[in-house]
CSV table of C-alpha atoms in Angstrom, one decimal:
chain,number,residue,atom,x,y,z
V,1,MET,CA,-60.6,-65.2,9.9
V,2,SER,CA,-62.3,-61.9,10.4
V,3,ASN,CA,-62.0,-59.8,7.1
V,4,LEU,CA,-61.4,-56.9,8.5
V,5,PHE,CA,-58.3,-58.0,10.9
V,6,GLY,CA,-55.5,-59.8,9.3
V,7,THR,CA,-53.0,-61.9,11.0
V,8,ASP,CA,-51.6,-58.9,13.0
V,9,GLY,CA,-54.4,-56.6,13.9
V,10,VAL,CA,-55.9,-54.1,11.3
V,11,ARG,CA,-53.8,-51.9,8.8
V,12,GLY,CA,-54.2,-49.7,6.0
V,13,VAL,CA,-53.4,-46.1,4.9
V,14,ALA,CA,-53.3,-43.3,7.6
V,15,GLY,CA,-56.4,-41.1,7.5
V,16,GLN,CA,-58.4,-43.3,5.4
V,17,HIS,CA,-60.9,-46.0,6.4
V,18,PRO,CA,-60.3,-48.1,8.7
V,19,ILE,CA,-56.8,-46.3,9.8
V,20,ASN,CA,-58.9,-42.9,10.6
V,21,VAL,CA,-60.3,-41.0,13.2
V,22,ASP,CA,-63.9,-42.4,13.3
V,23,PHE,CA,-63.0,-45.7,13.2
V,24,SER,CA,-60.7,-45.7,16.0
V,25,ILE,CA,-63.4,-43.9,18.3
V,26,LYS,CA,-65.7,-46.7,17.3
V,27,LEU,CA,-63.2,-49.6,18.0
V,28,ALA,CA,-62.2,-48.1,21.1
V,29,ASN,CA,-66.2,-48.1,21.9
V,30,VAL,CA,-66.4,-51.5,21.2
V,31,LEU,CA,-63.6,-52.9,23.0
V,32,SER,CA,-64.6,-51.0,26.0
V,33,LYS,CA,-67.9,-53.2,25.9
V,34,LEU,CA,-66.3,-56.4,24.8
V,35,VAL,CA,-62.9,-56.6,26.3
V,36,CYS,CA,-62.2,-54.0,29.1
V,37,LEU,CA,-64.9,-55.4,31.8
V,38,ASP,CA,-62.6,-55.8,34.4
V,39,LYS,CA,-59.7,-53.5,35.1
V,40,LYS,CA,-61.3,-50.8,33.3
V,41,ARG,CA,-57.8,-50.0,31.9
V,42,VAL,CA,-56.4,-50.3,28.7
V,43,ALA,CA,-52.4,-49.4,27.6
V,44,ILE,CA,-51.2,-47.6,24.5
V,45,GLY,CA,-48.0,-47.5,22.7
V,46,LYS,CA,-46.9,-46.3,19.0
V,47,ASP,CA,-44.0,-46.1,17.2
V,48,THR,CA,-42.6,-43.1,15.8
V,49,ARG,CA,-44.8,-42.6,12.5
V,50,ILE,CA,-46.5,-39.2,12.1
V,51,SER,CA,-50.3,-40.5,12.4
V,52,GLY,CA,-49.7,-42.6,15.6
V,53,ASP,CA,-50.6,-39.1,17.7
V,54,MET,CA,-53.6,-38.8,15.8
V,55,LEU,CA,-54.7,-42.3,16.1
V,56,GLU,CA,-53.8,-42.1,19.8
V,57,SER,CA,-56.1,-39.5,20.6
V,58,ALA,CA,-59.2,-40.7,18.7
V,59,LEU,CA,-58.6,-44.3,20.8
V,60,ILE,CA,-58.2,-42.4,24.2
V,61,ALA,CA,-61.3,-40.5,23.3
V,62,GLY,CA,-63.2,-43.5,22.8
V,63,PHE,CA,-62.2,-45.0,25.4
V,64,ASN,CA,-62.4,-42.3,27.9
V,65,ALA,CA,-66.0,-41.8,26.8
V,66,ASN,CA,-66.8,-45.0,28.1
V,67,GLY,CA,-65.3,-44.9,31.4
V,68,ILE,CA,-62.0,-46.8,30.6
V,69,ASP,CA,-58.8,-45.3,31.7
V,70,VAL,CA,-55.9,-45.1,29.1
V,71,LEU,CA,-52.1,-45.6,30.4
V,72,SER,CA,-50.0,-43.6,27.5
V,73,LEU,CA,-46.7,-45.2,27.0
V,74,GLY,CA,-45.6,-43.4,24.4
V,75,VAL,CA,-43.1,-44.4,21.6
V,76,VAL,CA,-42.4,-48.2,22.4
V,77,PRO,CA,-41.4,-51.0,20.6
V,78,THR,CA,-44.1,-53.8,19.8
V,79,PRO,CA,-42.0,-56.2,22.3
V,80,LEU,CA,-41.8,-54.2,25.0
V,81,LEU,CA,-45.5,-53.8,25.0
V,82,THR,CA,-46.0,-57.3,24.9
V,83,CYS,CA,-43.6,-58.0,27.6
V,84,LYS,CA,-45.1,-55.5,30.2
V,85,THR,CA,-48.8,-55.8,29.4
V,86,LYS,CA,-49.3,-58.3,32.1
V,87,SER,CA,-47.7,-56.3,34.8
V,88,LEU,CA,-49.8,-53.2,33.5
V,89,ASP,CA,-53.0,-54.4,35.4
V,90,VAL,CA,-54.7,-53.6,32.4
V,91,ASP,CA,-57.7,-55.6,30.3
V,92,MET,CA,-55.8,-55.0,26.9
V,93,ALA,CA,-53.4,-53.0,25.0
V,94,ILE,CA,-53.2,-51.6,21.5
V,95,MET,CA,-49.9,-51.0,19.6
V,96,ILE,CA,-50.4,-48.2,17.1
V,97,THR,CA,-48.0,-49.3,14.1
V,98,ALA,CA,-47.7,-50.4,10.6
V,99,SER,CA,-44.6,-52.4,11.4
V,100,HIS,CA,-42.4,-52.6,8.3
V,101,ASN,CA,-44.5,-50.4,6.2
V,102,PRO,CA,-43.8,-46.9,5.1
V,103,TYR,CA,-45.0,-43.5,7.1
V,104,PHE,CA,-48.1,-43.3,5.5
V,105,ASP,CA,-49.5,-46.5,6.4
V,106,ASN,CA,-50.4,-47.2,9.9
V,107,GLY,CA,-52.4,-50.0,12.0
V,108,LEU,CA,-53.8,-51.3,15.1
V,109,LYS,CA,-52.4,-54.4,17.1
V,110,LEU,CA,-54.7,-55.8,19.5
V,111,ILE,CA,-53.1,-57.2,22.5
V,112,ASN,CA,-54.9,-59.3,25.4
V,113,GLN,CA,-54.2,-58.7,29.0
V,114,THR,CA,-51.3,-61.5,29.1
V,115,GLY,CA,-49.4,-59.9,26.0
V,116,ASP,CA,-50.5,-62.1,23.3
V,117,LYS,CA,-52.4,-61.2,20.1
V,118,PHE,CA,-56.3,-61.7,20.2
V,119,SER,CA,-57.8,-65.0,18.9
V,120,ASP,CA,-59.5,-65.6,15.6
V,121,GLU,CA,-62.8,-65.8,17.5
V,122,LEU,CA,-62.8,-62.7,19.2
V,123,TYR,CA,-61.7,-60.5,16.2
V,124,ASP,CA,-64.8,-62.2,14.3
V,125,GLU,CA,-66.6,-60.9,17.7
V,126,ILE,CA,-65.6,-57.5,17.5
V,127,GLU,CA,-65.7,-57.0,13.7
V,128,LYS,CA,-69.5,-58.0,14.1
V,129,ALA,CA,-69.9,-55.7,16.9
V,130,LEU,CA,-68.2,-53.0,14.4
V,131,ASN,CA,-71.1,-53.2,11.9
V,132,GLU,CA,-73.8,-52.3,14.4
V,133,PRO,CA,-74.8,-48.9,14.9
V,134,MET,CA,-72.7,-47.3,17.8
V,135,THR,CA,-74.6,-46.4,20.9
V,136,ASN,CA,-73.6,-44.1,23.6
V,137,SER,CA,-72.1,-45.0,27.0
V,138,GLU,CA,-75.1,-45.6,29.7
V,139,THR,CA,-73.0,-44.4,32.3
V,140,GLN,CA,-71.7,-40.6,33.0
V,141,GLN,CA,-68.6,-42.1,34.1
V,142,PHE,CA,-65.6,-41.1,32.0
V,143,GLY,CA,-62.0,-42.3,31.7
V,144,LYS,CA,-58.6,-40.4,32.4
V,145,VAL,CA,-55.4,-40.6,30.9
V,146,ILE,CA,-52.0,-41.7,32.9
V,147,ARG,CA,-48.7,-40.9,31.4
V,148,LYS,CA,-46.4,-43.9,31.9
V,149,GLU,CA,-43.4,-43.4,29.8
V,150,GLU,CA,-40.7,-44.8,32.4
V,151,LEU,CA,-40.9,-48.1,30.5
V,152,VAL,CA,-38.2,-47.9,28.4
V,153,GLU,CA,-35.4,-48.1,31.0
V,154,GLU,CA,-36.9,-51.3,32.7
V,155,TYR,CA,-37.0,-53.0,29.4
V,156,ILE,CA,-33.6,-52.1,28.3
V,157,LYS,CA,-32.5,-53.3,31.9
V,158,ASP,CA,-34.8,-56.5,31.4
V,159,MET,CA,-32.9,-57.0,27.8
V,160,ARG,CA,-29.3,-56.7,29.6
V,161,GLU,CA,-30.1,-59.5,32.1
V,162,ILE,CA,-30.2,-61.9,28.9
V,163,ALA,CA,-26.4,-61.5,28.9
V,164,PRO,CA,-24.1,-63.1,31.7
V,165,ASN,CA,-22.6,-60.1,32.5
V,166,TYR,CA,-22.3,-56.4,31.6
V,167,LYS,CA,-19.2,-57.2,29.3
V,168,ALA,CA,-20.4,-59.9,27.4
V,169,LEU,CA,-20.2,-58.1,24.3
V,170,GLN,CA,-17.0,-56.4,24.6
V,171,GLY,CA,-14.8,-56.6,21.7
V,172,ILE,CA,-17.4,-56.9,19.0
V,173,ARG,CA,-18.2,-54.3,16.4
V,174,VAL,CA,-21.5,-54.1,15.2
V,175,VAL,CA,-23.5,-51.9,12.8
V,176,LEU,CA,-27.7,-51.3,14.3
V,177,ASP,CA,-30.0,-50.0,11.8
V,178,CYS,CA,-32.8,-48.6,13.6
V,179,ALA,CA,-35.4,-48.2,10.9
V,180,ASN,CA,-36.0,-44.8,12.2
V,181,GLY,CA,-38.3,-46.4,14.3
V,182,ALA,CA,-39.5,-47.5,18.0
V,183,TYR,CA,-36.0,-48.8,18.8
V,184,HIS,CA,-34.0,-45.8,17.7
V,185,TYR,CA,-32.6,-45.5,21.4
V,186,ILE,CA,-33.2,-48.8,22.8
V,187,LEU,CA,-31.3,-50.9,20.4
V,188,PRO,CA,-27.9,-49.2,20.2
V,189,GLN,CA,-28.2,-48.3,24.1
V,190,THR,CA,-28.4,-51.7,25.1
V,191,PHE,CA,-25.5,-53.4,23.1
V,192,LYS,CA,-23.3,-50.5,24.5
V,193,ASP,CA,-24.3,-51.2,27.9
V,194,LEU,CA,-23.0,-54.7,27.3
V,195,GLY,CA,-19.9,-53.6,26.1
V,196,ALA,CA,-20.0,-53.7,22.0
V,197,GLY,CA,-18.7,-51.1,19.9
V,198,VAL,CA,-21.7,-50.0,18.2
V,199,LEU,CA,-22.4,-47.7,15.0
V,200,ALA,CA,-25.8,-47.0,15.0
V,201,ILE,CA,-27.8,-45.6,11.6
V,202,ASN,CA,-31.2,-44.4,11.1
V,203,ASN,CA,-31.6,-43.7,14.4
V,204,ASN,CA,-33.1,-40.2,14.0
V,205,PRO,CA,-37.0,-40.5,13.3
V,206,ASP,CA,-38.8,-37.5,12.2
V,207,GLY,CA,-42.2,-39.1,11.6
V,208,TYR,CA,-41.8,-39.5,8.2
V,209,ASN,CA,-38.6,-41.6,7.7
V,210,ILE,CA,-39.8,-44.8,9.4
V,211,ASN,CA,-38.5,-47.6,7.1
V,212,GLU,CA,-37.8,-45.4,4.5
V,213,LYS,CA,-34.9,-46.9,2.5
V,214,CYS,CA,-33.6,-48.5,5.7
V,215,GLY,CA,-34.7,-51.1,8.4
V,216,SER,CA,-35.4,-55.0,7.8
V,217,GLN,CA,-36.8,-54.3,4.2
V,218,HIS,CA,-34.1,-52.1,2.7
V,219,VAL,CA,-30.6,-53.7,4.0
V,220,GLU,CA,-28.4,-52.1,1.1
V,221,GLN,CA,-27.3,-49.3,3.7
V,222,LEU,CA,-26.4,-51.8,6.3
V,223,SER,CA,-24.7,-54.1,4.3
V,224,GLN,CA,-22.4,-51.3,2.9
V,225,THR,CA,-21.9,-49.9,6.3
V,226,VAL,CA,-20.9,-53.1,7.7
V,227,ILE,CA,-18.3,-53.6,4.7
V,228,ASP,CA,-17.2,-49.9,5.2
V,229,SER,CA,-16.7,-50.1,8.8
V,230,LYS,CA,-15.3,-53.8,8.9
V,231,ALA,CA,-18.0,-54.5,11.5
V,232,HIS,CA,-18.5,-58.2,12.6
V,233,PHE,CA,-22.0,-58.1,11.5
V,234,GLY,CA,-24.9,-56.1,11.4
V,235,ILE,CA,-28.5,-56.3,12.7
V,236,ALA,CA,-31.9,-54.4,10.9
V,237,VAL,CA,-35.1,-54.2,12.7
V,238,ASP,CA,-38.2,-52.8,11.4
V,239,GLY,CA,-40.1,-49.5,12.6
V,240,ASP,CA,-41.8,-51.6,15.7
V,241,GLY,CA,-39.1,-53.7,16.7
V,242,ASP,CA,-40.6,-57.0,16.3
V,243,ARG,CA,-38.7,-58.4,13.0
V,244,ILE,CA,-34.9,-58.5,12.7
V,245,ILE,CA,-32.6,-59.1,10.0
V,246,LEU,CA,-28.8,-60.3,10.4
V,247,VAL,CA,-26.0,-59.5,7.8
V,248,ASP,CA,-22.4,-61.1,7.9
V,249,GLU,CA,-19.1,-59.3,7.9
V,250,LYS,CA,-19.4,-59.4,4.3
V,251,GLY,CA,-22.9,-57.8,4.1
V,252,CYS,CA,-24.8,-61.0,3.0
V,253,VAL,CA,-28.0,-61.3,4.4
V,254,ILE,CA,-28.7,-64.3,6.3
V,255,ASP,CA,-32.4,-65.4,6.5
V,256,GLY,CA,-34.8,-66.5,9.4
V,257,ASP,CA,-34.6,-70.0,8.8
V,258,GLN,CA,-30.8,-70.1,9.3
V,259,LEU,CA,-31.3,-67.9,12.3
V,260,LEU,CA,-33.3,-70.3,13.8
V,261,CYS,CA,-30.9,-72.8,13.5
V,262,LEU,CA,-28.2,-71.3,15.0
V,263,LEU,CA,-30.4,-70.0,18.0
V,264,ALA,CA,-31.4,-73.7,18.2
V,265,LYS,CA,-27.9,-74.5,18.4
V,266,HIS,CA,-26.8,-72.5,20.9
V,267,LEU,CA,-29.6,-72.7,23.1
V,268,LYS,CA,-28.9,-76.5,23.1
V,269,LYS,CA,-25.9,-75.9,24.1
V,270,GLN,CA,-26.4,-73.7,26.8
V,271,ASP,CA,-29.0,-76.5,27.7
V,272,LYS,CA,-32.1,-73.9,27.4
V,273,LEU,CA,-33.8,-75.4,24.5
V,274,SER,CA,-36.9,-76.3,26.2
V,275,ASN,CA,-38.2,-80.1,25.1
V,276,ASN,CA,-35.3,-79.9,22.4
V,277,THR,CA,-38.0,-78.4,20.2
V,278,VAL,CA,-37.9,-75.6,17.1
V,279,ILE,CA,-41.3,-74.1,15.7
V,280,SER,CA,-41.2,-72.2,12.3
V,281,THR,CA,-43.9,-72.0,9.6
V,282,GLU,CA,-45.3,-73.7,6.4
V,283,TRP,CA,-43.6,-71.0,4.9
V,284,SER,CA,-40.0,-72.4,6.1
V,285,ASN,CA,-37.6,-74.0,3.8
V,286,LEU,CA,-37.5,-77.9,3.5
V,287,GLY,CA,-34.1,-77.7,4.4
V,288,LEU,CA,-34.7,-76.5,8.1
V,289,GLY,CA,-36.7,-79.5,8.9
V,290,GLU,CA,-34.4,-82.0,7.4
V,291,TYR,CA,-31.3,-80.7,9.3
V,292,LEU,CA,-33.3,-80.4,12.7
V,293,LEU,CA,-34.8,-83.7,12.3
V,294,ASN,CA,-31.3,-85.3,11.2
V,295,ASN,CA,-29.5,-83.7,14.2
V,296,GLY,CA,-32.0,-84.7,16.9
V,297,TYR,CA,-34.2,-81.8,17.5
V,298,GLN,CA,-38.1,-81.9,17.5
V,299,TYR,CA,-39.6,-79.9,15.0
V,300,TYR,CA,-43.3,-78.5,13.9
V,301,LYS,CA,-44.5,-76.1,11.6
V,302,SER,CA,-47.8,-73.6,12.2
V,303,LYS,CA,-49.6,-71.5,10.1
V,304,VAL,CA,-47.9,-68.5,8.5
V,305,GLY,CA,-48.2,-65.7,11.3
V,306,GLU,CA,-46.6,-64.9,14.4
V,307,ARG,CA,-49.5,-66.0,16.8
V,308,TYR,CA,-49.8,-69.2,15.1
V,309,VAL,CA,-46.1,-69.8,15.7
V,310,ILE,CA,-46.6,-68.5,19.4
V,311,ASP,CA,-49.8,-71.0,19.9
V,312,LEU,CA,-47.8,-74.0,18.6
V,313,MET,CA,-45.2,-73.1,20.8
V,314,LYS,CA,-47.2,-73.2,23.9
V,315,GLU,CA,-49.0,-76.6,22.8
V,316,LYS,CA,-45.3,-78.1,22.3
V,317,ASN,CA,-44.1,-76.4,25.3
V,318,ALA,CA,-41.3,-74.9,22.8
V,319,CYS,CA,-39.0,-71.5,23.7
V,320,LEU,CA,-37.7,-71.1,20.5
V,321,GLY,CA,-39.9,-70.3,17.2
V,322,GLY,CA,-40.1,-68.2,14.3
V,323,GLU,CA,-40.8,-67.2,10.7
V,324,VAL,CA,-38.5,-66.9,7.5
V,325,VAL,CA,-38.8,-63.1,7.5
V,326,GLY,CA,-37.4,-62.6,10.9
V,327,HIS,CA,-40.1,-62.6,13.5
V,328,ILE,CA,-38.3,-64.6,16.2
V,329,VAL,CA,-39.6,-65.4,19.4
V,330,LEU,CA,-37.7,-66.6,22.6
V,331,SER,CA,-40.3,-67.2,25.2
V,332,ASP,CA,-37.9,-67.2,28.0
V,333,TYR,CA,-37.2,-63.5,27.1
V,334,ALA,CA,-40.0,-62.1,25.4
V,335,VAL,CA,-43.9,-63.0,25.0
V,336,SER,CA,-43.6,-62.2,21.0
V,337,GLY,CA,-41.0,-61.3,18.5
V,338,ASP,CA,-38.3,-59.3,19.9
V,339,ALA,CA,-35.5,-58.2,17.6
V,340,LEU,CA,-33.8,-56.8,20.7
V,341,ALA,CA,-33.7,-60.2,22.5
V,342,THR,CA,-33.1,-62.1,19.6
V,343,ALA,CA,-30.2,-59.9,18.4
V,344,LEU,CA,-28.4,-60.5,22.1
V,345,VAL,CA,-28.6,-63.9,21.9
V,346,ILE,CA,-27.3,-64.1,17.8
V,347,ALA,CA,-24.4,-61.7,19.6
V,348,LEU,CA,-23.6,-64.2,22.6
V,349,ALA,CA,-24.2,-67.3,20.2
V,350,TYR,CA,-21.3,-65.6,17.5
V,351,CYS,CA,-18.9,-64.9,20.3
V,352,GLU,CA,-19.3,-68.7,21.4
V,353,GLU,CA,-18.7,-69.9,17.7
V,354,ASN,CA,-15.3,-67.9,17.7
V,355,LYS,CA,-15.7,-67.6,13.6
V,356,LYS,CA,-16.5,-65.1,11.3
V,357,MET,CA,-20.3,-64.8,10.7
V,358,SER,CA,-19.8,-65.8,7.1
V,359,GLU,CA,-17.8,-68.9,8.3
V,360,ILE,CA,-20.9,-69.9,10.6
V,361,PHE,CA,-23.6,-70.0,7.9
V,362,PRO,CA,-25.1,-71.4,6.1
V,363,ILE,CA,-25.9,-74.1,8.5
V,364,PHE,CA,-28.1,-75.9,6.3
V,365,ASN,CA,-28.4,-76.3,2.5
V,366,PRO,CA,-31.8,-74.8,1.4
V,367,TYR,CA,-34.1,-76.6,-1.3
V,368,PRO,CA,-34.8,-74.2,-4.5
V,369,CYS,CA,-37.1,-71.5,-3.7
V,370,ILE,CA,-38.9,-68.9,-5.1
V,371,ILE,CA,-41.1,-66.6,-3.4
V,372,ARG,CA,-43.1,-63.9,-5.4
V,373,ASN,CA,-45.3,-61.1,-3.9
V,374,ILE,CA,-48.2,-60.0,-6.2
V,375,ARG,CA,-49.4,-56.9,-5.2
V,376,PHE,CA,-53.1,-55.6,-5.7
V,377,LYS,CA,-54.6,-52.0,-5.6
V,378,ASN,CA,-57.2,-53.3,-2.8
V,379,ARG,CA,-58.1,-56.2,-0.6
V,380,GLU,CA,-60.9,-57.0,-2.1
V,381,ASP,CA,-59.3,-57.6,-5.6
V,382,MET,CA,-56.5,-59.6,-3.5
V,383,LEU,CA,-59.3,-61.9,-2.2
V,384,ASN,CA,-61.2,-62.2,-5.5
V,385,SER,CA,-58.1,-63.5,-7.6
V,386,VAL,CA,-57.6,-66.6,-6.0
V,387,GLU,CA,-61.2,-67.7,-6.4
V,388,GLN,CA,-60.8,-67.4,-10.2
V,389,ASP,CA,-61.4,-70.6,-12.1
V,390,ASP,CA,-58.4,-70.3,-13.8
V,391,VAL,CA,-56.4,-69.6,-11.1
V,392,LYS,CA,-57.5,-72.8,-9.4
V,393,LYS,CA,-56.5,-75.0,-12.5
V,394,GLU,CA,-53.0,-73.3,-12.4
V,395,ILE,CA,-52.6,-74.4,-9.0
V,396,GLU,CA,-53.8,-78.0,-9.8
V,397,LYS,CA,-51.5,-78.3,-12.4
V,398,ALA,CA,-48.6,-77.0,-10.6
V,399,LYS,CA,-49.3,-79.8,-7.9
V,400,LYS,CA,-48.8,-82.4,-10.4
V,401,LEU,CA,-45.6,-80.9,-11.8
V,402,LEU,CA,-44.0,-80.7,-8.4
V,403,GLY,CA,-42.3,-83.6,-6.8
V,404,GLU,CA,-43.2,-85.7,-3.7
V,405,LYS,CA,-40.8,-83.3,-1.4
V,406,SER,CA,-42.1,-79.8,-2.2
V,407,THR,CA,-43.8,-76.8,-0.9
V,408,LEU,CA,-46.7,-75.2,-2.9
V,409,ILE,CA,-48.1,-72.1,-0.9
V,410,VAL,CA,-50.7,-69.5,-2.5
V,411,ARG,CA,-51.5,-67.2,0.4
V,412,LYS,CA,-53.6,-64.3,0.8
V,413,SER,CA,-51.5,-61.7,3.3
V,414,GLY,CA,-53.2,-60.5,6.5
V,415,THR,CA,-51.5,-57.4,6.6
V,416,GLU,CA,-51.5,-56.0,3.2
V,417,PRO,CA,-53.3,-56.4,-0.3
V,418,THR,CA,-50.8,-59.4,-1.8
V,419,ILE,CA,-50.9,-62.6,-2.7
V,420,LYS,CA,-47.8,-64.1,-1.7
V,421,LEU,CA,-46.4,-67.4,-3.7
V,422,ARG,CA,-43.8,-69.9,-2.4
V,423,ILE,CA,-42.6,-72.7,-4.8
V,424,GLU,CA,-40.0,-75.3,-3.6
V,425,ASP,CA,-38.9,-78.3,-5.0
V,426,LYS,CA,-35.1,-79.9,-5.6
V,427,ASN,CA,-35.8,-79.3,-9.3
V,428,GLU,CA,-35.0,-75.6,-9.7
V,429,ALA,CA,-36.2,-75.6,-13.5
V,430,ILE,CA,-39.7,-76.8,-12.3
V,431,VAL,CA,-39.7,-74.2,-9.4
V,432,LYS,CA,-39.3,-71.3,-11.8
V,433,GLU,CA,-41.5,-72.8,-14.4
V,434,VAL,CA,-44.1,-72.9,-11.7
V,435,ALA,CA,-43.7,-69.8,-10.0
V,436,ASP,CA,-44.0,-68.0,-13.7
V,437,ASN,CA,-47.3,-69.5,-14.5
V,438,LEU,CA,-49.1,-68.8,-11.1
V,439,GLU,CA,-47.8,-65.3,-11.2
V,440,LYS,CA,-48.7,-64.7,-14.6
V,441,VAL,CA,-52.5,-65.5,-14.0
V,442,ILE,CA,-52.9,-64.3,-10.8
V,443,SER,CA,-51.5,-61.0,-12.0
V,444,LYS,CA,-54.6,-60.8,-14.8
V,445,TYR,CA,-56.9,-59.9,-11.9
V,446,ARG,CA,-54.6,-57.0,-10.3
């Protein structure tokens, strides 16, 4: 895998390499020569963070200088961009976002002409070209900027069609935490259009408050608002709208594995679960797989990362896949993880169940599991930590301690300088011992 591009593009502190003007211009120059060879057009969307305008301007300059036209879509969620890219007649698209990260971070998600993420092989080719001296365009042709900001209403219309009619959510009271991000208008408007009673929070972005103590990473306010307002449930999204968190009427968080079970059951009842198949990642709880296989579903696990989920979904002809962190892909309605599409199907499933959310979950009993995130000052230190001899020895020791039905993952994050640990076993005491020992030895290299 490329050292620069993780599982979801390139990300970092805005204004610092590589999330700065110079890199953005050079990236646009490279993409113009490697990717934008047919239509000579690229689409750019962004979330609400303050640095988005700066990065978009730099990308536009780089593309235009190479004769590439740019469709500027304005503030849009990532799933809108992935859904619409194919119809925009472009060679590729770029989403300017750092997803669930704070405002001072930003990133560039690269999307191909069909709305999918770039392959590892193409990322390697791009990184190689970025390490070569930048050359000026041999042509004297320049591209133009085309403002195309009407896609939001088209997307809302598409999403409304997931429901059987415009009164499908009548009688539901829901709290929607928009993370002061790209869904700040779209999410509450779509639920209102379908008849739901909506209390929207964190829906006034100012460029700095995206994900700030709100959204998918900070659900305390959402949980309390659900309880105080006596809502049936609450939904939180992240800054670019590809991640969803559900809380029940008691304010309790429902994890992504449990959501996959609910969606699988609902789609199966509707005869809409393609090949009766569900895809998750190696990060999912072992209890999820046991439940699905014991109840007649086909179940497969991919590597961690939404694009690997999508690749396996295509291979197995599945329409449902996701990650425990809340990236849920419903390919009948979306190309990538789409918090709005997922939220609507969850709401429809809730209506079908005719129970309180707290009575629906848990659907399966999870194995004891501990997840630890060990954050480093920079990506280089993070990568080097797991190459140390004492870390390798501790990992081997952990493997011997754990039982046959267990999970041990020591993963280098593709989006931040973090080592992610996941330890899972039926013996809770062993899970804690392994987690503590691994965290202690890896943390020495922070």
